[in-house]
Short mmCIF file of C-alpha atoms and ligand atoms in Angstrom, two decimals:
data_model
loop_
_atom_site.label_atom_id
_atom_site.label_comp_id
_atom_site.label_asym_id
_atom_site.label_seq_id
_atom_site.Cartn_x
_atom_site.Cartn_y
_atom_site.Cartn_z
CA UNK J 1 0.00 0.00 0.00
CA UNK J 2 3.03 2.35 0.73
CA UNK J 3 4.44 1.59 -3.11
CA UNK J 4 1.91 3.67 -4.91
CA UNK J 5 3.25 6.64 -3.19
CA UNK J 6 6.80 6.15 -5.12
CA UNK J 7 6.34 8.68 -8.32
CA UNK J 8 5.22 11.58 -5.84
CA UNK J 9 7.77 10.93 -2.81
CA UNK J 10 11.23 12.16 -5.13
CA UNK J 11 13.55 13.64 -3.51
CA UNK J 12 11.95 12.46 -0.35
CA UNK J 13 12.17 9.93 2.32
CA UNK J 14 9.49 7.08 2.44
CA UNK J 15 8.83 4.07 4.27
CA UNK J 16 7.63 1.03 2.14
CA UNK J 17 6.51 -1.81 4.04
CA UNK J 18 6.86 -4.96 1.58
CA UNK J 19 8.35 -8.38 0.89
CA UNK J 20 11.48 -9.02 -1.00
CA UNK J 21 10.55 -10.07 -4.52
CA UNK J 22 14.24 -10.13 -5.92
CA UNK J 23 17.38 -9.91 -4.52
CA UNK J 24 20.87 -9.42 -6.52
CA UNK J 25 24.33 -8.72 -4.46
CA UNK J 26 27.69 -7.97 -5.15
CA UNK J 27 30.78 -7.20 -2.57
CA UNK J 28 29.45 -3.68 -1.55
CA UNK J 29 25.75 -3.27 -2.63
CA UNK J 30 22.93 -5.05 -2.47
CA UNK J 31 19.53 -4.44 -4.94
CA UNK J 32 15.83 -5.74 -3.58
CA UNK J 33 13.02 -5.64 -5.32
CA UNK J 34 10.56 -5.05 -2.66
CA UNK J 35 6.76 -5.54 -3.70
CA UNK J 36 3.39 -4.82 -1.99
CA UNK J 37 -0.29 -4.94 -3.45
CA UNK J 38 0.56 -1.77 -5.59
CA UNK J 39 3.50 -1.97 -7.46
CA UNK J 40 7.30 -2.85 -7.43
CA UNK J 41 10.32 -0.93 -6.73
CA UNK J 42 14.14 -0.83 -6.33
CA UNK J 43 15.86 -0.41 -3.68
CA UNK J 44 19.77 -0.22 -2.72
CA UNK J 45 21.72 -0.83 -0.11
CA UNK J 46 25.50 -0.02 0.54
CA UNK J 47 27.98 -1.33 2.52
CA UNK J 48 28.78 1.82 4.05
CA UNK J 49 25.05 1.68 5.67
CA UNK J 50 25.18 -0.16 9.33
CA UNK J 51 22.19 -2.17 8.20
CA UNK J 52 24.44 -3.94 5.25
CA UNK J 53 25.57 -7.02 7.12
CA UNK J 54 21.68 -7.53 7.87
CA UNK J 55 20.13 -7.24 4.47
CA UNK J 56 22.96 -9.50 3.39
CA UNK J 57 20.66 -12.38 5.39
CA UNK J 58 17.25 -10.66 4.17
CA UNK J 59 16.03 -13.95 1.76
CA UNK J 60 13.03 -13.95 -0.87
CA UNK J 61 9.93 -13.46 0.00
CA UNK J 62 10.76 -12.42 3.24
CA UNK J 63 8.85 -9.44 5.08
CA UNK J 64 10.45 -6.47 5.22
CA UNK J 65 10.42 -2.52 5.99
CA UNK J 66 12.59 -0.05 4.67
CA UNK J 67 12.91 3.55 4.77
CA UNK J 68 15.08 5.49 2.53
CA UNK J 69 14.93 8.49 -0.24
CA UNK J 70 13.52 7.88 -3.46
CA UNK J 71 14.97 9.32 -6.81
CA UNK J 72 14.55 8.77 -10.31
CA UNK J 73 16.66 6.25 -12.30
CA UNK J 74 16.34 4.76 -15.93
CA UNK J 75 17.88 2.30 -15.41
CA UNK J 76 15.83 0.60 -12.58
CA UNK J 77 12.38 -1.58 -13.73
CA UNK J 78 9.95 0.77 -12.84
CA UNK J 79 12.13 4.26 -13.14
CA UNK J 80 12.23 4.75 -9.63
CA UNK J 81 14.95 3.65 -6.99
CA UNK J 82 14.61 4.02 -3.08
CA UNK J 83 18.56 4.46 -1.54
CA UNK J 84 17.60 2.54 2.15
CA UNK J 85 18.80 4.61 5.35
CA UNK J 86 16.97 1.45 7.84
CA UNK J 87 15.93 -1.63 6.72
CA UNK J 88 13.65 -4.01 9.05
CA UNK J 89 13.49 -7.45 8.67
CA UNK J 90 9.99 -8.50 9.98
CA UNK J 91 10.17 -12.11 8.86
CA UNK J 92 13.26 -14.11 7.22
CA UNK J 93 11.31 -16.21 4.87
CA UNK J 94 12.86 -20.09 4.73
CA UNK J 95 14.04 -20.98 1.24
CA UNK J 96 11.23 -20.11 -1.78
CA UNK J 97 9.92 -23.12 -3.30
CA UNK J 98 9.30 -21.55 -6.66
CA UNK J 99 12.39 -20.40 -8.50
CA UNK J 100 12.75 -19.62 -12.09
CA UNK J 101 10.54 -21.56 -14.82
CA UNK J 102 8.77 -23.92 -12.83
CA UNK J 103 6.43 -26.56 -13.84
CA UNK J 104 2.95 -25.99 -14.34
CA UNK J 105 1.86 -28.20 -11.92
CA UNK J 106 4.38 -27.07 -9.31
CA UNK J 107 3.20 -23.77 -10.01
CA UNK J 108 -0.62 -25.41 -9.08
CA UNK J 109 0.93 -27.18 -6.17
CA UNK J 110 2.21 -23.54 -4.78
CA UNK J 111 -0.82 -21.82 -5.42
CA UNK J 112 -0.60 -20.03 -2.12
CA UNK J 113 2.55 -18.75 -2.70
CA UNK J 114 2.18 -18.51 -6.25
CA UNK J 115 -0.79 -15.76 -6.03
CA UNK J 116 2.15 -13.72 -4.86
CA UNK J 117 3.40 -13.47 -8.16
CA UNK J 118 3.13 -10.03 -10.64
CA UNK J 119 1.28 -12.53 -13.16
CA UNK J 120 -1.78 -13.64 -10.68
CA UNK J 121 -1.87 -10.12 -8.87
CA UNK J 122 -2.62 -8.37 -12.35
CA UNK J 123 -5.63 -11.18 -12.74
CA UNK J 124 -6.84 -10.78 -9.36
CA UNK J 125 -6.92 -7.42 -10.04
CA UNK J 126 -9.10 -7.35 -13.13
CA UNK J 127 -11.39 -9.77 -11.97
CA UNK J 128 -11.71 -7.53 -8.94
CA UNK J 129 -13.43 -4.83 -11.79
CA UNK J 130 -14.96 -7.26 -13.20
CA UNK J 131 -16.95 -8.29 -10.34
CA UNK J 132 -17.39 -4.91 -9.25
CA UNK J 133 -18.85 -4.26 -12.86
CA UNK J 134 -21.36 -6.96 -12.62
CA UNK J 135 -22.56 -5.70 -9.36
CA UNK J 136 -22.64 -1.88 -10.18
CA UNK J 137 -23.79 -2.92 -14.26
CA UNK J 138 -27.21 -4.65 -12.63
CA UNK J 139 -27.61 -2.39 -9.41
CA UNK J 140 -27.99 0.58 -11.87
CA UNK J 141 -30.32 -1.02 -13.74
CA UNK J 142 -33.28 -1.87 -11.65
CA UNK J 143 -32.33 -5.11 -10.90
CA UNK J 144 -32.17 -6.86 -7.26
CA UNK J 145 -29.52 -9.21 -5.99
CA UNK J 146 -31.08 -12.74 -4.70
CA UNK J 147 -29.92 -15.21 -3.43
CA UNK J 148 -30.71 -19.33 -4.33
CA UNK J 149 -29.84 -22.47 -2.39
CA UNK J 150 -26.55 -24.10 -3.21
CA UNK J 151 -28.13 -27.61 -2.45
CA UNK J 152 -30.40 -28.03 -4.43
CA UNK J 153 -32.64 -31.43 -5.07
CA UNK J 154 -32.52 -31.49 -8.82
CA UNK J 155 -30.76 -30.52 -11.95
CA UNK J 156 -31.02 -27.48 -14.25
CA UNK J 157 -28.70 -28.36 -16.94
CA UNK J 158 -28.55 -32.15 -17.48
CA UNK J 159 -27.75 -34.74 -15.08
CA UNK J 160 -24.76 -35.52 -15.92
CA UNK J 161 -22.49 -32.93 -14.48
CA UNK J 162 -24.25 -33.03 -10.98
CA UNK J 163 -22.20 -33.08 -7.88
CA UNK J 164 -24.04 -35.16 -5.06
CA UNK J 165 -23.62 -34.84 -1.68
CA UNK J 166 -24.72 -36.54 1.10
CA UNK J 167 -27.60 -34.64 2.72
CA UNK J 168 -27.99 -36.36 6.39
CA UNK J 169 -30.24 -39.40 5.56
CA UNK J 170 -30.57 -38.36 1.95
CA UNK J 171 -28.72 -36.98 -1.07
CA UNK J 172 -28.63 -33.84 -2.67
CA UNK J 173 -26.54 -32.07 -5.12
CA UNK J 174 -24.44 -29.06 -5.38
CA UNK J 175 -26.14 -25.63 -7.97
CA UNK J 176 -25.44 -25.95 -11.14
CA UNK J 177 -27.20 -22.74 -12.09
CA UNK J 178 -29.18 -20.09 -9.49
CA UNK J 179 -31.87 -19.87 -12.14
CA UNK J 180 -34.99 -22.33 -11.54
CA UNK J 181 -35.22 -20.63 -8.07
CA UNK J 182 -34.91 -16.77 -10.00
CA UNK J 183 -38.05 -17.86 -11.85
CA UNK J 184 -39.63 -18.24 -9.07
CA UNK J 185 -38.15 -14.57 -7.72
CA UNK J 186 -39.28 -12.55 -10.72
CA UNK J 187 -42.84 -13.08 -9.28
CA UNK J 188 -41.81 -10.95 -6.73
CA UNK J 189 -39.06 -8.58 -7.67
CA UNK J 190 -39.22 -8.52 -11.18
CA UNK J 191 -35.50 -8.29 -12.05
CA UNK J 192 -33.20 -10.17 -10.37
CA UNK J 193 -29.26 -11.12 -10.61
CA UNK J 194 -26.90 -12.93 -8.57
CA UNK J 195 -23.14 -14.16 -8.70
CA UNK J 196 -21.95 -16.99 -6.66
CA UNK J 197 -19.92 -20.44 -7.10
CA UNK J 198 -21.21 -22.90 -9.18
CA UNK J 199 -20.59 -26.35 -9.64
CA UNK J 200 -20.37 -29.03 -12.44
CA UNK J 201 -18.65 -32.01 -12.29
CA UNK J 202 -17.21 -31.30 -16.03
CA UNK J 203 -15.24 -34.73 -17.53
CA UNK J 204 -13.88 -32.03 -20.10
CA UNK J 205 -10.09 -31.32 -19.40
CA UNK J 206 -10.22 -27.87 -21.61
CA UNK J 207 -8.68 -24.56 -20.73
CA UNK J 208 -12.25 -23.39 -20.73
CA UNK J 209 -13.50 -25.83 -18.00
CA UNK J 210 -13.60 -25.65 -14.56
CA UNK J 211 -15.68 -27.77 -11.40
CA UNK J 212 -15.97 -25.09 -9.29
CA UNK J 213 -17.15 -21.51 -10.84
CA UNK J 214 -18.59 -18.14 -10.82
CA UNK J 215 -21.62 -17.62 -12.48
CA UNK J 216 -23.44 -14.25 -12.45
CA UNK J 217 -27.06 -14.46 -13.51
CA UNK J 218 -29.51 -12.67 -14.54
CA UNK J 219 -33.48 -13.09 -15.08
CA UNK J 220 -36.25 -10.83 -15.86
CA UNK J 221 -40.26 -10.79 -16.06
CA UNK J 222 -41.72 -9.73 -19.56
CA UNK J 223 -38.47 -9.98 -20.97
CA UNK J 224 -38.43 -11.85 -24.78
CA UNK J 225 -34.86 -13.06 -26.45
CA UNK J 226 -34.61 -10.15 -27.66
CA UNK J 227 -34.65 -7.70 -24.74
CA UNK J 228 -32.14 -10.76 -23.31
CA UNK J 229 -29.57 -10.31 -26.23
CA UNK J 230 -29.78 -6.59 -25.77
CA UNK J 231 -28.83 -6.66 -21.97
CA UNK J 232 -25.89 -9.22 -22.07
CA UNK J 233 -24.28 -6.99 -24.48
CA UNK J 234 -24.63 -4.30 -22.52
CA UNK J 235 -22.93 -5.94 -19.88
CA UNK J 236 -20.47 -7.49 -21.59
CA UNK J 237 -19.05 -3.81 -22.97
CA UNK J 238 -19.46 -1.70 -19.37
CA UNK J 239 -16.76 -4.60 -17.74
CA UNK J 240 -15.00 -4.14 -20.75
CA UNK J 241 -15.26 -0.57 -20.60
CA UNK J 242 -14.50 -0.76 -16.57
CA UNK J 243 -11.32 -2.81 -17.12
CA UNK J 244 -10.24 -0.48 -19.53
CA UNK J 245 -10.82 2.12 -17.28
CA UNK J 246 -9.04 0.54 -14.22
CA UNK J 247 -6.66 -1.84 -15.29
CA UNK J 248 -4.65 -0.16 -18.17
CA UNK J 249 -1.62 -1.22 -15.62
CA UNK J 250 -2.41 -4.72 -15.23
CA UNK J 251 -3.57 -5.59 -18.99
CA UNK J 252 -0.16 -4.26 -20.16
CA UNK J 253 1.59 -6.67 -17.55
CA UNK J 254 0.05 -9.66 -18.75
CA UNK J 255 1.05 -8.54 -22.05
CA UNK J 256 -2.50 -8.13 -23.81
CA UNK J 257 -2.92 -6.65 -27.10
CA UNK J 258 -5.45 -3.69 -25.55
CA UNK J 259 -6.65 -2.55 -29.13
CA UNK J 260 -8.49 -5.85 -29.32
CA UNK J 261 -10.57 -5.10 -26.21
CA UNK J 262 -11.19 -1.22 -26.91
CA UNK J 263 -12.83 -2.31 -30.39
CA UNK J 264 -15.19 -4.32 -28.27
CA UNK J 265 -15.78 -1.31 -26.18
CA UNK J 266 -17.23 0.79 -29.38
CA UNK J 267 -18.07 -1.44 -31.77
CA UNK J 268 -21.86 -3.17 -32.27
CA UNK J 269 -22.21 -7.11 -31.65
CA UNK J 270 -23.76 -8.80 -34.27
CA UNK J 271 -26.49 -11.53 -33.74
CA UNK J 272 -26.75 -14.31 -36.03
CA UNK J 273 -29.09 -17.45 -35.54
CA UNK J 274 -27.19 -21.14 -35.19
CA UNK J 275 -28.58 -21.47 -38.97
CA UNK J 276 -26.89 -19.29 -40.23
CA UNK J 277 -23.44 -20.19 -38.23
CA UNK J 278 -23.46 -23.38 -39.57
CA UNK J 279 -23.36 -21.39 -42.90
CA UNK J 280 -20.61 -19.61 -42.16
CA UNK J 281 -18.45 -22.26 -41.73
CA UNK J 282 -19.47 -24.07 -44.21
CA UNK J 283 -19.17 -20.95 -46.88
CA UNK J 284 -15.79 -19.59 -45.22
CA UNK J 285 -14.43 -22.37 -43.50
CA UNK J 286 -15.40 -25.66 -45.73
CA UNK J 287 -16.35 -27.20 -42.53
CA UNK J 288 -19.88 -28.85 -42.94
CA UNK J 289 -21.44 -29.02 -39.58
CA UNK J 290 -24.84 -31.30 -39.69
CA UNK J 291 -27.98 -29.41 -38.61
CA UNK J 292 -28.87 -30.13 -34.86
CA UNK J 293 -25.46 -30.94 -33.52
CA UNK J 294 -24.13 -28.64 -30.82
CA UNK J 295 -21.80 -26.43 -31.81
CA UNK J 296 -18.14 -28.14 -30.44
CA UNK J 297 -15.13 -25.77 -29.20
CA UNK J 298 -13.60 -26.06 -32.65
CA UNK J 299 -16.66 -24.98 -34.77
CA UNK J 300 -16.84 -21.97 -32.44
CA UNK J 301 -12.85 -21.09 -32.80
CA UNK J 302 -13.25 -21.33 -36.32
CA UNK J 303 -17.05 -19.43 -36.82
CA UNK J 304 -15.17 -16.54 -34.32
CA UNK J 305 -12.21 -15.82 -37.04
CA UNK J 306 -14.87 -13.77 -38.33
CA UNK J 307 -15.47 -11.41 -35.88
CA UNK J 308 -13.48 -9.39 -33.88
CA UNK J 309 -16.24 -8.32 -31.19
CA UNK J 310 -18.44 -10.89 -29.06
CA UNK J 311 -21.53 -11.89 -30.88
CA UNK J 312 -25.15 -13.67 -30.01
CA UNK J 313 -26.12 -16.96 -31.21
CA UNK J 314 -29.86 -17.73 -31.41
CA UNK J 315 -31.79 -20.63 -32.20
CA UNK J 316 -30.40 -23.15 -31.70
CA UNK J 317 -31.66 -26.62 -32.11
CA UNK J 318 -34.53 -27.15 -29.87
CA UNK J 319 -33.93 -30.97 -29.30
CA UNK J 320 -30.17 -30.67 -27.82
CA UNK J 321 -31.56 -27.64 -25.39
CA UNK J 322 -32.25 -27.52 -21.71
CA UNK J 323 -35.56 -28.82 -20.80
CA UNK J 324 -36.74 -24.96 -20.03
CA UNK J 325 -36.02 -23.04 -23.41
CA UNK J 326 -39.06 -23.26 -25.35
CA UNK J 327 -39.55 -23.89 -28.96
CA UNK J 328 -39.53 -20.78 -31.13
CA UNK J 329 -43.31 -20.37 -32.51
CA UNK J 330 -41.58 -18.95 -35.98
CA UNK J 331 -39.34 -22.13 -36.35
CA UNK J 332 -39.99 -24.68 -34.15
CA UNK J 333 -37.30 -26.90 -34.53
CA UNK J 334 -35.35 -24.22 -33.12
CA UNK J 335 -35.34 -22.60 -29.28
CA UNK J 336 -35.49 -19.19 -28.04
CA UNK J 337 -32.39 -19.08 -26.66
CA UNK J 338 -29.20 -17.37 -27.01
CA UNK J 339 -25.14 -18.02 -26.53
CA UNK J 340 -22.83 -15.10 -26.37
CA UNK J 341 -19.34 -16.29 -28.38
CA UNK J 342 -16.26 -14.56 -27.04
CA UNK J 343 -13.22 -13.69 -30.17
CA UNK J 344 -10.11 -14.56 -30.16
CA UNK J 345 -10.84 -18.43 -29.17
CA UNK J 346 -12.43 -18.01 -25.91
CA UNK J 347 -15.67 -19.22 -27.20
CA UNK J 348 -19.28 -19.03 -24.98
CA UNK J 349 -19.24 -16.54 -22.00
CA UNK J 350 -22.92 -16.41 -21.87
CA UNK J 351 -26.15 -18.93 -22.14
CA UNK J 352 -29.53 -17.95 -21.91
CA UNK J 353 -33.06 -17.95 -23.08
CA UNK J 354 -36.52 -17.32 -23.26
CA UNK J 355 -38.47 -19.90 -20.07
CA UNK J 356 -40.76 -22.42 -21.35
CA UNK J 357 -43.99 -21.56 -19.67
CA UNK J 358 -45.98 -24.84 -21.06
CA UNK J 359 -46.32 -26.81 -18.19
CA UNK J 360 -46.88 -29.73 -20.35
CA UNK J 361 -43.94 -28.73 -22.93
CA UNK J 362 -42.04 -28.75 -20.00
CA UNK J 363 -43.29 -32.10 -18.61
CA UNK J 364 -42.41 -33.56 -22.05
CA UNK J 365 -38.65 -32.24 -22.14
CA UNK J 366 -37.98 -33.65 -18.74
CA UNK J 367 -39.11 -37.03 -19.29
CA UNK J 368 -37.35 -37.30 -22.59
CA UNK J 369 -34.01 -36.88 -20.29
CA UNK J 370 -35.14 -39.18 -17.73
CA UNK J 371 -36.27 -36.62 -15.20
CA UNK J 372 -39.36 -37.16 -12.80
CA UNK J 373 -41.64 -34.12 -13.35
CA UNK J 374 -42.92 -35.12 -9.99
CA UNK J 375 -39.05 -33.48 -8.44
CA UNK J 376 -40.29 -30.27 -10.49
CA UNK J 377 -43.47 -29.63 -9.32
CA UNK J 378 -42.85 -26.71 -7.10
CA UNK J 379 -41.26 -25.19 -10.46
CA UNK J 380 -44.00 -25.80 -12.00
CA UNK J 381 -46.33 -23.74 -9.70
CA UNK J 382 -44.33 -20.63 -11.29
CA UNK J 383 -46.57 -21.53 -14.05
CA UNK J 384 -50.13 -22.15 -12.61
CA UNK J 385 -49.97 -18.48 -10.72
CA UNK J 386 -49.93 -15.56 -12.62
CA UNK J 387 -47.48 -16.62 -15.08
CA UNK J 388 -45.55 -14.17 -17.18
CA UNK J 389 -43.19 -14.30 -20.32
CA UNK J 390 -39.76 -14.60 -18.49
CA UNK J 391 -36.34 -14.85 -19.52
CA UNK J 392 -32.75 -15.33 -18.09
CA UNK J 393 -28.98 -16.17 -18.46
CA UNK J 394 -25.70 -16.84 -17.22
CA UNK J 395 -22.01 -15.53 -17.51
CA UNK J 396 -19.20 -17.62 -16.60
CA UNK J 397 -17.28 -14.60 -14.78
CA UNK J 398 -13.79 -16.88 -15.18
CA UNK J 399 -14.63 -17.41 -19.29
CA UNK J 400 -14.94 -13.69 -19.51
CA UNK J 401 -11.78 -12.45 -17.12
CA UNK J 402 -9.90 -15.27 -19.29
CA UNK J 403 -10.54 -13.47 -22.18
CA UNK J 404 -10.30 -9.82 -20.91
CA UNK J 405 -6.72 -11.00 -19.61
CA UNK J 406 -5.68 -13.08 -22.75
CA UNK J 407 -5.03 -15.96 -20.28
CA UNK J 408 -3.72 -19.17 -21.87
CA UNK J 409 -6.01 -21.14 -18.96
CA UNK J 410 -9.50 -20.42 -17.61
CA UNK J 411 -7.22 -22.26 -14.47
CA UNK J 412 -5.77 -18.53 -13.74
CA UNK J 413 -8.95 -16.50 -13.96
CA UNK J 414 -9.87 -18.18 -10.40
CA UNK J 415 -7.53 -18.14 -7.15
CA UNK J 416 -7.55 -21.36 -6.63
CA UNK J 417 -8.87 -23.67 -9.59
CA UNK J 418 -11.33 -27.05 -9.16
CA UNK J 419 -10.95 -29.37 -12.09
CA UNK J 420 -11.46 -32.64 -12.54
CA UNK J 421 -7.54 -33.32 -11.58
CA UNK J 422 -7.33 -30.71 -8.61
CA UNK J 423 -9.57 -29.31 -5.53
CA UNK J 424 -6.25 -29.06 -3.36
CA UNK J 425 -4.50 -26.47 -1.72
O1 4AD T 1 -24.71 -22.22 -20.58
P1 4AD T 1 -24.89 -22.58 -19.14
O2 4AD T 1 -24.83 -24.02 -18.78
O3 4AD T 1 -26.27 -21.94 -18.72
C1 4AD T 1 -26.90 -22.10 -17.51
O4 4AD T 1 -26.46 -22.66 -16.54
C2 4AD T 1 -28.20 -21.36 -17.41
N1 4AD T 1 -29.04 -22.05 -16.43
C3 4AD T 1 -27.92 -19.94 -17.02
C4 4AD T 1 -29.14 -19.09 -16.94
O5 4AD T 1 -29.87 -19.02 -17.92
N2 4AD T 1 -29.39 -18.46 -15.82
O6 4AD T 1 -23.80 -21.81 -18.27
C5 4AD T 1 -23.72 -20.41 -18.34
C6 4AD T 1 -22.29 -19.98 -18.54
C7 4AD T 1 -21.65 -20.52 -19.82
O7 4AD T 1 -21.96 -19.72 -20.92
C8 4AD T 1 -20.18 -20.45 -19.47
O8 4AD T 1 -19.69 -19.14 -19.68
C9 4AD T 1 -20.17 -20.73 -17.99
O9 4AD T 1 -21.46 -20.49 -17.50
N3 4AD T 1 -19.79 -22.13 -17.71
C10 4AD T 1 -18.59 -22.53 -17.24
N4 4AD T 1 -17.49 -21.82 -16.90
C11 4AD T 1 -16.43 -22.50 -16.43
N5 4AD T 1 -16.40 -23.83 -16.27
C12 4AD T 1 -17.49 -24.60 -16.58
N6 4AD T 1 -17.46 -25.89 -16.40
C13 4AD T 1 -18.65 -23.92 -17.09
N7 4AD T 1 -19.88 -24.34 -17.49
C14 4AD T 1 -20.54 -23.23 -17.85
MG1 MG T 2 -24.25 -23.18 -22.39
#
C-alpha cells in the first residue's frame, strides 16, 4: 500500500513496508526488489550503511520494511529507486519453493505462494473490476440481488455434471445454475441477478472448464430473447469498458494486445441465428457441420475468425436444449435461446433464453431426459400463478476475465482452480 506513493515521494524519504521479490548482491551493494499490493520498486543498499551485514541475510519473500529516499533512475524496472537509510526485517522467509521456470503443476501445487506473483496479482486485479462491474452494471439497472440455495434437489442443466452430496439421511446435489429458483423470484421482484460459485462435475479437461465456478445471472419478467440479447451486451461492454478504465496497468503486464478489447468497447455485436453459423463455416471455412449438432469448441474457434467483437447466437436446435427453453413459434425446430461467443478463441461466456412456460412442454422435455416431473413440481407452480413471459442467463465470470486477460487457462482466472484433476490447496 506504501508503493503507490513512489512517483510523488522524489527527492523524499518514504517508508515502504513490503516483501522481498528479488534480490541481486555484489561485494558492496545489495539491490531488492521489494513488492506490496501496488507496485514494485528498487531499492539499494551499501555497505557503508550499518544495516548492510543484515540485508545481506534478508532472503526472498521475506517481510520487510525499509525507509530510505527515493529518486529517479532509468535504469531501474519501474524508473524509480529508493537508496535505504533502515531496513527491518519483519520475517526471514525459509528458502522459496518456486524459483525460475517452474512446472505448471508445481506452479498449481504452490498456489498459495504462487498468487504472490506479478502474473496472478494483475488477474486478481481485473477480476476484482470485473466483479465490481457486474454488481454496479445490474444495481444501476433496476435489478435486485437474490440469493438461491446451493443444495439443491434437482438438476437445471442435465444430469450428468451433478455433484451429489450426502444430505444427512438423503442426497442432494451441489447448484449448477441459481436460475430455476430466480423464476420463481421474478414473481416478486421482477428483475433479479446474482453471482456466486457454481458447480459441475465437467469430464472435459479444456482450458475453458472448470468444477468449481462463478456464475453471475440474470433473469427478468416480460423480458423476450430479444430484450435478453440486448442486456448481455450491454454488460459485456461496461466490464470491458470498466477494465479499460481501471486496469490499463495490469492488462499491459500480462502482455495483452489492448486494441483488441477497446474495439469491443465501441463497436456493435452482431447476432446471427445457429442457422446461419453453420453457414458460415461451411461458406468460409469448408467445414460442414450437420444441422442439430451442438456447436463443439472447434466450430466456435473457427465461426469466431470472423469477428473481432463478441456476438449472439440464437436458435439453436430445440432438441439438444435444456428442458426450459421453449420452442420458437416462428421455427420450431429451433429454441429461443441465445449463446454469447467470445473472439479470439475463448468461445461461450454467456447462455440464456426465453423460459418455457408450457407446463406440459415442459413435462415432455424432462421425461425425454429421464427426469421425474414429480421433483419439479414446485417449479411448476411458477406456471399455474400468474405466469408471465420470463427470460434469463448466465455468464461464466472466469470465461470472460480469461478473455479480458488473454489468459492461456481459464485455471488462472480463479484463485484457486477445481478441475477434474485438482480441488487441493
Ligand atoms: O450455458 P450454461 O450451462 O447456462 C446455464 O447454466 C443457465 N441455467 C444460465 C441461466 O440461464 N441463468 O452456463 C452459463 C455460462 C456458460 O456460458 C459459461 O460461460 C459458464 O457459464 N460455464 C462454465 N465456466 C467454467 N467452467 C465450466 N465448467 C462452465 N460451465 C458453464
Ligand atoms: Mg451453455
Amino acid at each position: 500500500m506504501d508503493i503507490k506513493k513512489v512517483p510523488k515521494s522524489v527527492g523524499k524519504t518514504l517508508e515502504i513496508k513490503g516483501w522481498v521479490y528479488r534480490k541481486r548482491e555484489s561485494k558492496n551493494i545489495i539491490f531488492f526488489i521489494i513488492r506490496d499490493s501496488d507496485d514494485i520498486v528498487q531499492c539499494t543498499i551499501k555497505d557503508d550503511n550499518k544495516h548492510f551485514e543484515e540485508a545481506k541475510k534478508i532472503t526472498m519473500e521475506s517481510s520487510v520494511i525499509v525507509k530510505g529516499t527515493v529518486n529517479k533512475d532509468e535504469r531501474s524496472p519501474t524508473g524509480y529507486e529508493m537508496k535505504i537509510e533502515e531496513i527491518e526485517p519483519v520475517h526471514i522467509a525459509e528458502r522459496y519453493p518456486i524459483t525460475k521456470d517452474q512446472s505448471t503443476e508445481l506452479l498449481l501445487d504452490y498456489r498459495h505462494l504462487w498468487l504472490r506473483s506479478r502474473y496472478l496479482t494483475a488477474v486478481m486485479k481485473i477480476r476484482h473490476t470485473v466483479v465490481g462491474a457486474i454488481h454496479k452494471f445490474f444495481r444501476d439497472n433496476g435489478y435486485y440481488e437474490f440469493d438461491a440455495p446451493v443444495f439443491q434437489p434437482s438438476q437445471c442443466e442435465g444430469g450428468s455434471t451433478l455433484f451429489e452430496v450426502k444430505y444427512f439421511d438423503d442426497i442432494t446435489y451441489l447448484t449448477q445454475s441459481w436460475q430455476l429458483y430466480a423464476e420463481a423470484a421474478v414473481f416478486a421482484l421482477e428483475k433479479v441477478y446474482n453471482m456466486g460459485p457454481t458447480f459441475r462435475a465437467e469430464r472435459s479437461k479444456t482450458s475453458r472448464h472448470l468444477s468449481e465456478f462463478w456464475m453471475a445471472e440474470a433473469e427478468a419478467a416480460w423480458m423476450d430473447i430479444e430484450g435478453l440479447a440486448q442486456l448481455a451486451k450491454d454488460e459485456v461492454r461496461f466490464i470491458v469498458k470498466e477494465v479499460l478504465k481501471h486496469n490499463r496497468k495490469e492488462l499491459e503486464l500480462l502482455g495483452r494486445d489492448i486494441s483488441k478489447l477497446e474495439v469491443v468497447a465501441e463497436k456493435p455485436f452482431p447476432t446471427i441465428t445457429y442457422t446461419e453459423a453453420l453457414n458460415i463455416l461451411e461458406k468460409k471455412e469448408g467445414m460442414k457441420v450437420k444441422w442439430g449438432k451442438d456447436l463443439r469448441t472447434v466450430e466456435e474457434d473457427r465461426l469466431m475468425k470472423h469477428f473481432d467483437v463478441p456476438i449472439v447466437v440464437t436458435n439453436y436446435p430445440k432438441e439438444i436444449m435444456a428442458f426450459y427453453k421453449p420452442k420458437d413459434p416462428k421455427d420450431e425446430k429451433t429454441a429461443l435461446c441465445m449463446d454469447m461467443l467470445a473472439p479470439e478463441g475463448y468461445g461461450e461466456i454467456i447462455g440464456g433464453s426465453q423460459r418455457d412456460t408450457d407446463i406440459k412442454e415442459l413435462e415432455k422435455a424432462l421425461k425425454k431426459m429421464g427426469e421425474d416431473p414429480k421433483n419439479y413440481e414446485w417449479y411448476m407452480d411458477l406456471r399455474k400463478y400468474g405466469s408471465v413471459p420470463h427470460s434469463g442467463y448466465g455468464m461464466g465470470v472466469e470465461r470472460v476475465v480469461s478473455w479480458i486477460c488473454g489468459l492461456e487457462s481459464i485455471r488462472d482466472a480463479i484463485p484457486f482452480p477445481r478441475t477434474q484433476r485438482r480441488f487441493k490447496p
